[in-house]
Amino acid sequence: KAANGIADALLTTVLLALPSDTPMVLAPAMNTRMWENPAVQRNLGILRDLYGRRLHQVGPVSKELACREEGLGAMAEVGEIFDVVQAVLLRS
């Protein structure tokens, strides 16, 4: 939704309303097949093109997923996400 400018929920509404210099941290989490889907990868590329250096991605990581499969798609550990958010805020 963010890659296509759809603001039908609080998160996407806030994202689209942010000042153009606001850094963002993205921590994707999904099933491996979803992560590898060309549409998901295309949309990530769009986000990178739109937001450039102010978009900071953390993960996904490879481990056992909620679907009980092993693979890439799990959300990064909370501590790792926190560290990235802290580093981004300290640079701002």
Backbone as XML, in Angstrom:
<?xml version="1.0"?>
<chain id="A" units="angstrom">
  <residue number="1" name="LYS">
    <atom name="N" x="0.830" y="-1.186" z="0.000"/>
    <atom name="CA" x="0.000" y="0.000" z="0.000"/>
    <atom name="C" x="0.880" y="1.257" z="0.000"/>
  </residue>
  <residue number="2" name="ALA">
    <atom name="N" x="1.943" y="1.233" z="0.778"/>
    <atom name="CA" x="2.818" y="2.406" z="0.847"/>
    <atom name="C" x="3.452" y="2.705" z="-0.517"/>
  </residue>
  <residue number="3" name="ALA">
    <atom name="N" x="3.821" y="1.656" z="-1.249"/>
    <atom name="CA" x="4.462" y="1.851" z="-2.550"/>
    <atom name="C" x="3.498" y="2.428" z="-3.583"/>
  </residue>
  <residue number="4" name="ASN">
    <atom name="N" x="2.208" y="2.278" z="-3.327"/>
    <atom name="CA" x="1.207" y="2.746" z="-4.283"/>
    <atom name="C" x="0.409" y="3.942" z="-3.780"/>
  </residue>
  <residue number="5" name="GLY">
    <atom name="N" x="0.827" y="4.531" z="-2.671"/>
    <atom name="CA" x="0.175" y="5.737" z="-2.170"/>
    <atom name="C" x="-1.214" y="5.508" z="-1.612"/>
  </residue>
  <residue number="6" name="ILE">
    <atom name="N" x="-1.493" y="4.305" z="-1.138"/>
    <atom name="CA" x="-2.808" y="3.993" z="-0.574"/>
    <atom name="C" x="-2.769" y="4.266" z="0.921"/>
  </residue>
  <residue number="7" name="ALA">
    <atom name="N" x="-3.599" y="5.186" z="1.369"/>
    <atom name="CA" x="-3.617" y="5.591" z="2.778"/>
    <atom name="C" x="-4.978" y="5.257" z="3.389"/>
  </residue>
  <residue number="8" name="ASP">
    <atom name="N" x="-5.243" y="3.969" z="3.545"/>
    <atom name="CA" x="-6.528" y="3.545" z="4.096"/>
    <atom name="C" x="-6.416" y="2.986" z="5.512"/>
  </residue>
  <residue number="9" name="ALA">
    <atom name="N" x="-5.280" y="3.202" z="6.145"/>
    <atom name="CA" x="-5.053" y="2.772" z="7.525"/>
    <atom name="C" x="-4.146" y="3.809" z="8.192"/>
  </residue>
  <residue number="10" name="LEU">
    <atom name="N" x="-4.105" y="3.796" z="9.498"/>
    <atom name="CA" x="-3.332" y="4.796" z="10.231"/>
    <atom name="C" x="-1.862" y="4.818" z="9.790"/>
  </residue>
  <residue number="11" name="LEU">
    <atom name="N" x="-1.245" y="3.654" z="9.693"/>
    <atom name="CA" x="0.178" y="3.608" z="9.348"/>
    <atom name="C" x="0.454" y="4.217" z="7.983"/>
  </residue>
  <residue number="12" name="THR">
    <atom name="N" x="-0.302" y="3.829" z="6.968"/>
    <atom name="CA" x="-0.045" y="4.372" z="5.632"/>
    <atom name="C" x="-0.435" y="5.842" z="5.537"/>
  </residue>
  <residue number="13" name="THR">
    <atom name="N" x="-1.432" y="6.251" z="6.288"/>
    <atom name="CA" x="-1.806" y="7.666" z="6.308"/>
    <atom name="C" x="-0.670" y="8.510" z="6.885"/>
  </residue>
  <residue number="14" name="VAL">
    <atom name="N" x="-0.117" y="8.061" z="8.002"/>
    <atom name="CA" x="0.998" y="8.782" z="8.625"/>
    <atom name="C" x="2.209" y="8.781" z="7.702"/>
  </residue>
  <residue number="15" name="LEU">
    <atom name="N" x="2.507" y="7.648" z="7.101"/>
    <atom name="CA" x="3.653" y="7.554" z="6.196"/>
    <atom name="C" x="3.557" y="8.570" z="5.063"/>
  </residue>
  <residue number="16" name="LEU">
    <atom name="N" x="2.387" y="8.662" z="4.470"/>
    <atom name="CA" x="2.223" y="9.585" z="3.350"/>
    <atom name="C" x="2.205" y="11.045" z="3.783"/>
  </residue>
  <residue number="17" name="ALA">
    <atom name="N" x="1.925" y="11.293" z="5.065"/>
    <atom name="CA" x="1.861" y="12.670" z="5.557"/>
    <atom name="C" x="3.185" y="13.162" z="6.137"/>
  </residue>
  <residue number="18" name="LEU">
    <atom name="N" x="4.181" y="12.296" z="6.218"/>
    <atom name="CA" x="5.466" y="12.692" z="6.812"/>
    <atom name="C" x="6.168" y="13.751" z="5.971"/>
  </residue>
  <residue number="19" name="PRO">
    <atom name="N" x="6.876" y="14.671" z="6.617"/>
    <atom name="CA" x="7.719" y="15.604" z="5.857"/>
    <atom name="C" x="8.735" y="14.828" z="5.016"/>
  </residue>
  <residue number="20" name="SER">
    <atom name="N" x="9.125" y="15.389" z="3.912"/>
    <atom name="CA" x="9.950" y="14.663" z="2.942"/>
    <atom name="C" x="11.361" y="14.324" z="3.424"/>
  </residue>
  <residue number="21" name="ASP">
    <atom name="N" x="11.784" y="14.845" z="4.560"/>
    <atom name="CA" x="13.117" y="14.518" z="5.064"/>
    <atom name="C" x="13.073" y="13.580" z="6.274"/>
  </residue>
  <residue number="22" name="THR">
    <atom name="N" x="11.909" y="13.043" z="6.608"/>
    <atom name="CA" x="11.763" y="12.169" z="7.773"/>
    <atom name="C" x="12.311" y="10.778" z="7.469"/>
  </residue>
  <residue number="23" name="PRO">
    <atom name="N" x="13.256" y="10.287" z="8.296"/>
    <atom name="CA" x="13.752" y="8.928" z="8.080"/>
    <atom name="C" x="12.683" y="7.902" z="8.466"/>
  </residue>
  <residue number="24" name="MET">
    <atom name="N" x="12.741" y="6.738" z="7.824"/>
    <atom name="CA" x="11.786" y="5.665" z="8.083"/>
    <atom name="C" x="12.530" y="4.357" z="8.263"/>
  </residue>
  <residue number="25" name="VAL">
    <atom name="N" x="12.015" y="3.503" z="9.144"/>
    <atom name="CA" x="12.566" y="2.170" z="9.339"/>
    <atom name="C" x="11.495" y="1.165" z="8.945"/>
  </residue>
  <residue number="26" name="LEU">
    <atom name="N" x="11.861" y="0.254" z="8.068"/>
    <atom name="CA" x="10.961" y="-0.781" z="7.582"/>
    <atom name="C" x="11.469" y="-2.123" z="8.089"/>
  </residue>
  <residue number="27" name="ALA">
    <atom name="N" x="10.600" y="-2.878" z="8.773"/>
    <atom name="CA" x="10.960" y="-4.200" z="9.286"/>
    <atom name="C" x="9.962" y="-5.222" z="8.746"/>
  </residue>
  <residue number="28" name="PRO">
    <atom name="N" x="10.155" y="-5.666" z="7.492"/>
    <atom name="CA" x="9.193" y="-6.577" z="6.883"/>
    <atom name="C" x="9.197" y="-7.961" z="7.529"/>
  </residue>
  <residue number="29" name="ALA">
    <atom name="N" x="8.032" y="-8.584" z="7.504"/>
    <atom name="CA" x="7.877" y="-9.948" z="8.019"/>
    <atom name="C" x="6.771" y="-10.632" z="7.228"/>
  </residue>
  <residue number="30" name="MET">
    <atom name="N" x="7.079" y="-11.803" z="6.699"/>
    <atom name="CA" x="6.093" y="-12.553" z="5.922"/>
    <atom name="C" x="6.635" y="-13.942" z="5.628"/>
  </residue>
  <residue number="31" name="ASN">
    <atom name="N" x="5.812" y="-14.765" z="5.026"/>
    <atom name="CA" x="6.207" y="-16.087" z="4.577"/>
    <atom name="C" x="7.262" y="-15.957" z="3.473"/>
  </residue>
  <residue number="32" name="THR">
    <atom name="N" x="8.139" y="-16.941" z="3.379"/>
    <atom name="CA" x="9.212" y="-16.905" z="2.381"/>
    <atom name="C" x="8.678" y="-16.725" z="0.965"/>
  </residue>
  <residue number="33" name="ARG">
    <atom name="N" x="7.635" y="-17.461" z="0.613"/>
    <atom name="CA" x="7.090" y="-17.329" z="-0.746"/>
    <atom name="C" x="6.526" y="-15.930" z="-0.978"/>
  </residue>
  <residue number="34" name="MET">
    <atom name="N" x="5.951" y="-15.343" z="0.047"/>
    <atom name="CA" x="5.469" y="-13.964" z="-0.087"/>
    <atom name="C" x="6.656" y="-13.029" z="-0.303"/>
  </residue>
  <residue number="35" name="TRP">
    <atom name="N" x="7.711" y="-13.191" z="0.505"/>
    <atom name="CA" x="8.891" y="-12.337" z="0.399"/>
    <atom name="C" x="9.512" y="-12.428" z="-0.992"/>
  </residue>
  <residue number="36" name="GLU">
    <atom name="N" x="9.537" y="-13.629" z="-1.558"/>
    <atom name="CA" x="10.160" y="-13.838" z="-2.864"/>
    <atom name="C" x="9.244" y="-13.468" z="-4.036"/>
  </residue>
  <residue number="37" name="ASN">
    <atom name="N" x="7.992" y="-13.166" z="-3.765"/>
    <atom name="CA" x="7.040" y="-12.839" z="-4.819"/>
    <atom name="C" x="7.516" y="-11.598" z="-5.570"/>
  </residue>
  <residue number="38" name="PRO">
    <atom name="N" x="7.500" y="-11.650" z="-6.889"/>
    <atom name="CA" x="7.959" y="-10.498" z="-7.678"/>
    <atom name="C" x="7.215" y="-9.199" z="-7.368"/>
  </residue>
  <residue number="39" name="ALA">
    <atom name="N" x="5.946" y="-9.283" z="-7.029"/>
    <atom name="CA" x="5.193" y="-8.061" z="-6.710"/>
    <atom name="C" x="5.726" y="-7.418" z="-5.432"/>
  </residue>
  <residue number="40" name="VAL">
    <atom name="N" x="6.056" y="-8.239" z="-4.441"/>
    <atom name="CA" x="6.616" y="-7.710" z="-3.191"/>
    <atom name="C" x="7.971" y="-7.077" z="-3.464"/>
  </residue>
  <residue number="41" name="GLN">
    <atom name="N" x="8.809" y="-7.757" z="-4.228"/>
    <atom name="CA" x="10.130" y="-7.218" z="-4.544"/>
    <atom name="C" x="10.023" y="-5.935" z="-5.372"/>
  </residue>
  <residue number="42" name="ARG">
    <atom name="N" x="9.079" y="-5.895" z="-6.302"/>
    <atom name="CA" x="8.845" y="-4.669" z="-7.082"/>
    <atom name="C" x="8.448" y="-3.523" z="-6.166"/>
  </residue>
  <residue number="43" name="ASN">
    <atom name="N" x="7.529" y="-3.789" z="-5.233"/>
    <atom name="CA" x="7.067" y="-2.738" z="-4.325"/>
    <atom name="C" x="8.180" y="-2.262" z="-3.396"/>
  </residue>
  <residue number="44" name="LEU">
    <atom name="N" x="9.047" y="-3.169" z="-2.961"/>
    <atom name="CA" x="10.209" y="-2.746" z="-2.164"/>
    <atom name="C" x="11.125" y="-1.850" z="-2.987"/>
  </residue>
  <residue number="45" name="GLY">
    <atom name="N" x="11.297" y="-2.202" z="-4.245"/>
    <atom name="CA" x="12.097" y="-1.358" z="-5.142"/>
    <atom name="C" x="11.487" y="0.018" z="-5.308"/>
  </residue>
  <residue number="46" name="ILE">
    <atom name="N" x="10.161" y="0.069" z="-5.417"/>
    <atom name="CA" x="9.477" y="1.363" z="-5.524"/>
    <atom name="C" x="9.719" y="2.180" z="-4.263"/>
  </residue>
  <residue number="47" name="LEU">
    <atom name="N" x="9.595" y="1.554" z="-3.095"/>
    <atom name="CA" x="9.834" y="2.279" z="-1.840"/>
    <atom name="C" x="11.265" y="2.800" z="-1.774"/>
  </residue>
  <residue number="48" name="ARG">
    <atom name="N" x="12.220" y="1.974" z="-2.192"/>
    <atom name="CA" x="13.626" y="2.423" z="-2.190"/>
    <atom name="C" x="13.821" y="3.604" z="-3.139"/>
  </residue>
  <residue number="49" name="ASP">
    <atom name="N" x="13.179" y="3.532" z="-4.300"/>
    <atom name="CA" x="13.282" y="4.638" z="-5.260"/>
    <atom name="C" x="12.618" y="5.903" z="-4.719"/>
  </residue>
  <residue number="50" name="LEU">
    <atom name="N" x="11.470" y="5.749" z="-4.095"/>
    <atom name="CA" x="10.735" y="6.905" z="-3.576"/>
    <atom name="C" x="11.434" y="7.578" z="-2.397"/>
  </residue>
  <residue number="51" name="TYR">
    <atom name="N" x="11.932" y="6.766" z="-1.472"/>
    <atom name="CA" x="12.444" y="7.307" z="-0.209"/>
    <atom name="C" x="13.963" y="7.307" z="-0.098"/>
  </residue>
  <residue number="52" name="GLY">
    <atom name="N" x="14.642" y="6.611" z="-0.977"/>
    <atom name="CA" x="16.097" y="6.653" z="-1.030"/>
    <atom name="C" x="16.774" y="6.369" z="0.292"/>
  </residue>
  <residue number="53" name="ARG">
    <atom name="N" x="17.725" y="7.228" z="0.620"/>
    <atom name="CA" x="18.567" y="7.021" z="1.809"/>
    <atom name="C" x="17.828" y="7.200" z="3.125"/>
  </residue>
  <residue number="54" name="ARG">
    <atom name="N" x="16.626" y="7.749" z="3.090"/>
    <atom name="CA" x="15.904" y="7.898" z="4.357"/>
    <atom name="C" x="15.116" y="6.650" z="4.734"/>
  </residue>
  <residue number="55" name="LEU">
    <atom name="N" x="15.097" y="5.627" z="3.863"/>
    <atom name="CA" x="14.452" y="4.354" z="4.154"/>
    <atom name="C" x="15.505" y="3.376" z="4.651"/>
  </residue>
  <residue number="56" name="HIS">
    <atom name="N" x="15.308" y="2.871" z="5.846"/>
    <atom name="CA" x="16.244" y="1.936" z="6.474"/>
    <atom name="C" x="15.510" y="0.615" z="6.697"/>
  </residue>
  <residue number="57" name="GLN">
    <atom name="N" x="15.971" y="-0.442" z="6.032"/>
    <atom name="CA" x="15.312" y="-1.743" z="6.134"/>
    <atom name="C" x="16.070" y="-2.630" z="7.105"/>
  </residue>
  <residue number="58" name="VAL">
    <atom name="N" x="15.329" y="-3.291" z="7.985"/>
    <atom name="CA" x="15.900" y="-4.238" z="8.936"/>
    <atom name="C" x="15.239" y="-5.589" z="8.667"/>
  </residue>
  <residue number="59" name="GLY">
    <atom name="N" x="16.021" y="-6.537" z="8.185"/>
    <atom name="CA" x="15.469" y="-7.847" z="7.885"/>
    <atom name="C" x="14.753" y="-7.863" z="6.550"/>
  </residue>
  <residue number="60" name="PRO">
    <atom name="N" x="14.068" y="-8.931" z="6.266"/>
    <atom name="CA" x="13.718" y="-10.034" z="7.148"/>
    <atom name="C" x="14.901" y="-10.972" z="7.387"/>
  </residue>
  <residue number="61" name="VAL">
    <atom name="N" x="14.685" y="-11.894" z="8.311"/>
    <atom name="CA" x="15.722" y="-12.863" z="8.653"/>
    <atom name="C" x="15.207" y="-14.271" z="8.369"/>
  </residue>
  <residue number="62" name="SER">
    <atom name="N" x="16.141" y="-15.189" z="8.325"/>
    <atom name="CA" x="15.814" y="-16.581" z="8.056"/>
    <atom name="C" x="15.720" y="-17.346" z="9.375"/>
  </residue>
  <residue number="63" name="LYS">
    <atom name="N" x="14.575" y="-17.998" z="9.595"/>
    <atom name="CA" x="14.363" y="-18.859" z="10.763"/>
    <atom name="C" x="13.020" y="-19.549" z="10.599"/>
  </residue>
  <residue number="64" name="GLU">
    <atom name="N" x="12.560" y="-20.275" z="11.617"/>
    <atom name="CA" x="11.249" y="-20.905" z="11.530"/>
    <atom name="C" x="10.180" y="-19.822" z="11.569"/>
  </residue>
  <residue number="65" name="LEU">
    <atom name="N" x="9.291" y="-19.886" z="10.595"/>
    <atom name="CA" x="8.250" y="-18.879" z="10.453"/>
    <atom name="C" x="6.974" y="-19.322" z="11.147"/>
  </residue>
  <residue number="66" name="ALA">
    <atom name="N" x="6.021" y="-18.423" z="11.235"/>
    <atom name="CA" x="4.741" y="-18.731" z="11.878"/>
    <atom name="C" x="4.038" y="-19.901" z="11.188"/>
  </residue>
  <residue number="67" name="CYS">
    <atom name="N" x="4.283" y="-20.098" z="9.893"/>
    <atom name="CA" x="3.661" y="-21.192" z="9.139"/>
    <atom name="C" x="4.370" y="-22.519" z="9.375"/>
  </residue>
  <residue number="68" name="ARG">
    <atom name="N" x="5.361" y="-22.516" z="10.255"/>
    <atom name="CA" x="6.155" y="-23.692" z="10.622"/>
    <atom name="C" x="7.181" y="-24.099" z="9.566"/>
  </residue>
  <residue number="69" name="GLU">
    <atom name="N" x="7.346" y="-23.297" z="8.539"/>
    <atom name="CA" x="8.390" y="-23.545" z="7.549"/>
    <atom name="C" x="9.636" y="-22.783" z="7.953"/>
  </residue>
  <residue number="70" name="GLU">
    <atom name="N" x="10.767" y="-23.235" z="7.506"/>
    <atom name="CA" x="12.047" y="-22.568" z="7.740"/>
    <atom name="C" x="12.367" y="-21.750" z="6.502"/>
  </residue>
  <residue number="71" name="GLY">
    <atom name="N" x="12.745" y="-20.484" z="6.698"/>
    <atom name="CA" x="13.119" y="-19.696" z="5.533"/>
    <atom name="C" x="13.197" y="-18.217" z="5.826"/>
  </residue>
  <residue number="72" name="LEU">
    <atom name="N" x="13.535" y="-17.471" z="4.788"/>
    <atom name="CA" x="13.665" y="-16.019" z="4.874"/>
    <atom name="C" x="12.284" y="-15.381" z="4.888"/>
  </residue>
  <residue number="73" name="GLY">
    <atom name="N" x="12.062" y="-14.504" z="5.837"/>
    <atom name="CA" x="10.791" y="-13.801" z="5.907"/>
    <atom name="C" x="10.431" y="-13.358" z="7.302"/>
  </residue>
  <residue number="74" name="ALA">
    <atom name="N" x="11.093" y="-13.901" z="8.308"/>
    <atom name="CA" x="10.767" y="-13.545" z="9.690"/>
    <atom name="C" x="11.217" y="-12.124" z="10.011"/>
  </residue>
  <residue number="75" name="MET">
    <atom name="N" x="10.460" y="-11.481" z="10.871"/>
    <atom name="CA" x="10.829" y="-10.144" z="11.321"/>
    <atom name="C" x="12.148" y="-10.223" z="12.090"/>
  </residue>
  <residue number="76" name="ALA">
    <atom name="N" x="12.978" y="-9.230" z="11.903"/>
    <atom name="CA" x="14.231" y="-9.149" z="12.654"/>
    <atom name="C" x="13.917" y="-9.093" z="14.139"/>
  </residue>
  <residue number="77" name="GLU">
    <atom name="N" x="14.887" y="-9.446" z="14.942"/>
    <atom name="CA" x="14.705" y="-9.391" z="16.395"/>
    <atom name="C" x="14.424" y="-7.958" z="16.834"/>
  </residue>
  <residue number="78" name="VAL">
    <atom name="N" x="13.591" y="-7.828" z="17.839"/>
    <atom name="CA" x="13.198" y="-6.504" z="18.334"/>
    <atom name="C" x="14.423" y="-5.677" z="18.717"/>
  </residue>
  <residue number="79" name="GLY">
    <atom name="N" x="15.401" y="-6.291" z="19.336"/>
    <atom name="CA" x="16.614" y="-5.574" z="19.717"/>
    <atom name="C" x="17.356" y="-5.009" z="18.522"/>
  </residue>
  <residue number="80" name="GLU">
    <atom name="N" x="17.399" y="-5.763" z="17.436"/>
    <atom name="CA" x="18.055" y="-5.284" z="16.215"/>
    <atom name="C" x="17.285" y="-4.108" z="15.610"/>
  </residue>
  <residue number="81" name="ILE">
    <atom name="N" x="15.962" y="-4.218" z="15.593"/>
    <atom name="CA" x="15.132" y="-3.119" z="15.083"/>
    <atom name="C" x="15.331" y="-1.884" z="15.949"/>
  </residue>
  <residue number="82" name="PHE">
    <atom name="N" x="15.327" y="-2.067" z="17.258"/>
    <atom name="CA" x="15.538" y="-0.952" z="18.183"/>
    <atom name="C" x="16.876" y="-0.278" z="17.918"/>
  </residue>
  <residue number="83" name="ASP">
    <atom name="N" x="17.919" y="-1.076" z="17.720"/>
    <atom name="CA" x="19.251" y="-0.506" z="17.470"/>
    <atom name="C" x="19.264" y="0.349" z="16.204"/>
  </residue>
  <residue number="84" name="VAL">
    <atom name="N" x="18.586" y="-0.117" z="15.165"/>
    <atom name="CA" x="18.536" y="0.653" z="13.917"/>
    <atom name="C" x="17.735" y="1.932" z="14.120"/>
  </residue>
  <residue number="85" name="VAL">
    <atom name="N" x="16.591" y="1.830" z="14.788"/>
    <atom name="CA" x="15.781" y="3.028" z="15.059"/>
    <atom name="C" x="16.595" y="4.030" z="15.868"/>
  </residue>
  <residue number="86" name="GLN">
    <atom name="N" x="17.287" y="3.558" z="16.888"/>
    <atom name="CA" x="18.108" y="4.440" z="17.725"/>
    <atom name="C" x="19.206" y="5.110" z="16.895"/>
  </residue>
  <residue number="87" name="ALA">
    <atom name="N" x="19.874" y="4.333" z="16.052"/>
    <atom name="CA" x="20.930" y="4.910" z="15.213"/>
    <atom name="C" x="20.368" y="5.953" z="14.247"/>
  </residue>
  <residue number="88" name="VAL">
    <atom name="N" x="19.220" y="5.672" z="13.676"/>
    <atom name="CA" x="18.599" y="6.621" z="12.749"/>
    <atom name="C" x="18.202" y="7.897" z="13.477"/>
  </residue>
  <residue number="89" name="LEU">
    <atom name="N" x="17.645" y="7.764" z="14.662"/>
    <atom name="CA" x="17.239" y="8.948" z="15.433"/>
    <atom name="C" x="18.451" y="9.777" z="15.873"/>
  </residue>
  <residue number="90" name="LEU">
    <atom name="N" x="19.528" y="9.130" z="16.220"/>
    <atom name="CA" x="20.734" y="9.849" z="16.648"/>
    <atom name="C" x="21.368" y="10.619" z="15.496"/>
  </residue>
  <residue number="91" name="ARG">
    <atom name="N" x="21.188" y="10.119" z="14.259"/>
    <atom name="CA" x="21.718" y="10.814" z="13.084"/>
    <atom name="C" x="20.865" y="12.005" z="12.675"/>
  </residue>
  <residue number="92" name="SER">
    <atom name="N" x="19.608" y="12.002" z="13.097"/>
    <atom name="CA" x="18.671" y="13.055" z="12.669"/>
    <atom name="C" x="18.883" y="14.340" z="13.436"/>
  </residue>
</chain>
